[in-house]
Amino acid sequence: MEIAATSTEYVRVTAKATAGGSPVSPSAPPMFAFQPTSATGNPAVEDWLTGEWVTPHARILIGPNGGAVTLEAGEYRVWLAWTAGAEAPVYRTPGTITVY
């Protein structure tokens, strides 16, 4: 995804949780983290931002006009975490976001 630094828009990630082949409803909002591609390791606790579910997507509004975060120009990896039943998966999503 490419986005202008002055744009405000949703980042969407498809996320599905299943247990024994049956869908599991997430019990909390999805959490997002945006790390520069140069960063190593998992996001720190303070990096996580609260998104929302619009099934089957997790989404978060980013940008200068009411977004949860405004990203500076650069390339970022997107991380997604959520709680579903006893599981709390944390994923680094495929691809990157380029902010120009």
Coordinates of C-alpha atoms in Angstrom, one line a residue:
M1 CA 0.0 0.0 0.0
E2 CA 1.2 3.5 -0.8
I3 CA -0.2 6.5 1.0
A4 CA 0.6 10.2 1.0
A5 CA 1.7 11.6 4.4
T6 CA -1.2 14.2 4.1
S7 CA -3.9 11.5 3.5
T8 CA -6.2 10.1 6.1
E9 CA -7.5 6.6 5.3
Y10 CA -8.1 3.1 6.7
V11 CA -5.5 0.4 6.7
R12 CA -7.3 -2.9 6.4
V13 CA -6.0 -6.4 7.1
T14 CA -8.1 -9.6 6.6
A15 CA -8.1 -11.6 9.8
K16 CA -10.0 -14.8 10.6
A17 CA -9.8 -17.0 13.7
T18 CA -11.0 -20.5 13.7
A19 CA -11.0 -23.4 16.3
G20 CA -11.7 -26.9 15.1
G21 CA -12.8 -25.4 11.7
S22 CA -15.5 -23.1 13.3
P23 CA -15.1 -19.3 13.4
V24 CA -14.1 -17.8 16.7
S25 CA -15.4 -14.3 17.4
P26 CA -12.7 -11.9 18.6
S27 CA -13.3 -10.8 22.2
A28 CA -11.5 -7.5 21.9
P29 CA -10.7 -4.9 19.3
P30 CA -7.8 -5.6 17.0
M31 CA -4.5 -3.9 17.8
F32 CA -2.1 -2.5 15.2
A33 CA 1.5 -1.5 15.3
F34 CA 3.5 0.2 12.5
Q35 CA 7.3 -0.3 12.6
P36 CA 9.8 1.1 10.2
T37 CA 11.2 -1.7 8.1
S38 CA 14.6 -1.1 9.7
A39 CA 13.2 -2.1 13.1
T40 CA 13.9 -5.6 14.5
G41 CA 11.9 -7.6 17.0
N42 CA 8.3 -7.4 18.0
P43 CA 6.6 -4.1 18.7
A44 CA 6.8 -2.8 22.3
V45 CA 3.7 -2.4 24.4
E46 CA 3.5 1.4 23.7
D47 CA 3.6 0.8 19.9
W48 CA 0.1 -0.8 19.8
L49 CA -2.9 1.2 18.7
T50 CA -6.6 0.1 18.9
G51 CA -8.4 -0.6 15.6
E52 CA -11.9 -1.9 14.9
W53 CA -13.5 -5.0 13.3
V54 CA -15.4 -4.7 10.1
T55 CA -15.6 -8.5 9.4
P56 CA -13.5 -10.1 8.0
H57 CA -11.2 -7.1 8.2
A58 CA -9.4 -5.4 11.1
R59 CA -9.0 -1.8 10.3
I60 CA -7.5 1.4 11.7
L61 CA -7.7 5.0 10.5
I62 CA -4.3 6.6 10.0
G63 CA -3.3 10.1 8.9
P64 CA -3.4 13.7 10.1
N65 CA -7.1 14.2 10.1
G66 CA -8.4 12.1 13.0
G67 CA -6.2 9.1 12.5
A68 CA -4.9 7.0 15.4
V69 CA -1.4 7.8 14.2
T70 CA 0.2 10.0 11.6
L71 CA 3.2 8.3 9.9
E72 CA 6.2 10.2 8.7
A73 CA 7.5 9.5 5.1
G74 CA 9.1 6.0 5.0
E75 CA 8.4 2.3 4.7
Y76 CA 6.6 0.5 7.5
R77 CA 5.7 -3.1 8.5
V78 CA 2.2 -3.6 9.8
W79 CA 1.6 -5.8 12.8
L80 CA -1.8 -7.1 13.9
A81 CA -2.8 -8.7 17.2
W82 CA -6.2 -9.7 18.7
T83 CA -7.8 -12.0 21.3
A84 CA -10.1 -14.8 20.3
G85 CA -11.0 -17.3 23.0
A86 CA -7.9 -18.6 24.7
E87 CA -5.7 -17.4 21.8
A88 CA -3.9 -14.1 21.4
P89 CA -2.2 -14.2 18.0
V90 CA 0.3 -11.6 16.9
Y91 CA 1.2 -11.4 13.2
R92 CA 3.4 -9.3 11.0
T93 CA 1.3 -8.8 7.9
P94 CA 2.7 -9.4 4.5
G95 CA 3.9 -6.4 2.5
T96 CA 4.6 -2.9 3.7
I97 CA 3.1 0.6 3.7
T98 CA 5.1 3.2 1.9
V99 CA 4.3 6.8 3.1
Y100 CA 5.5 9.5 0.7

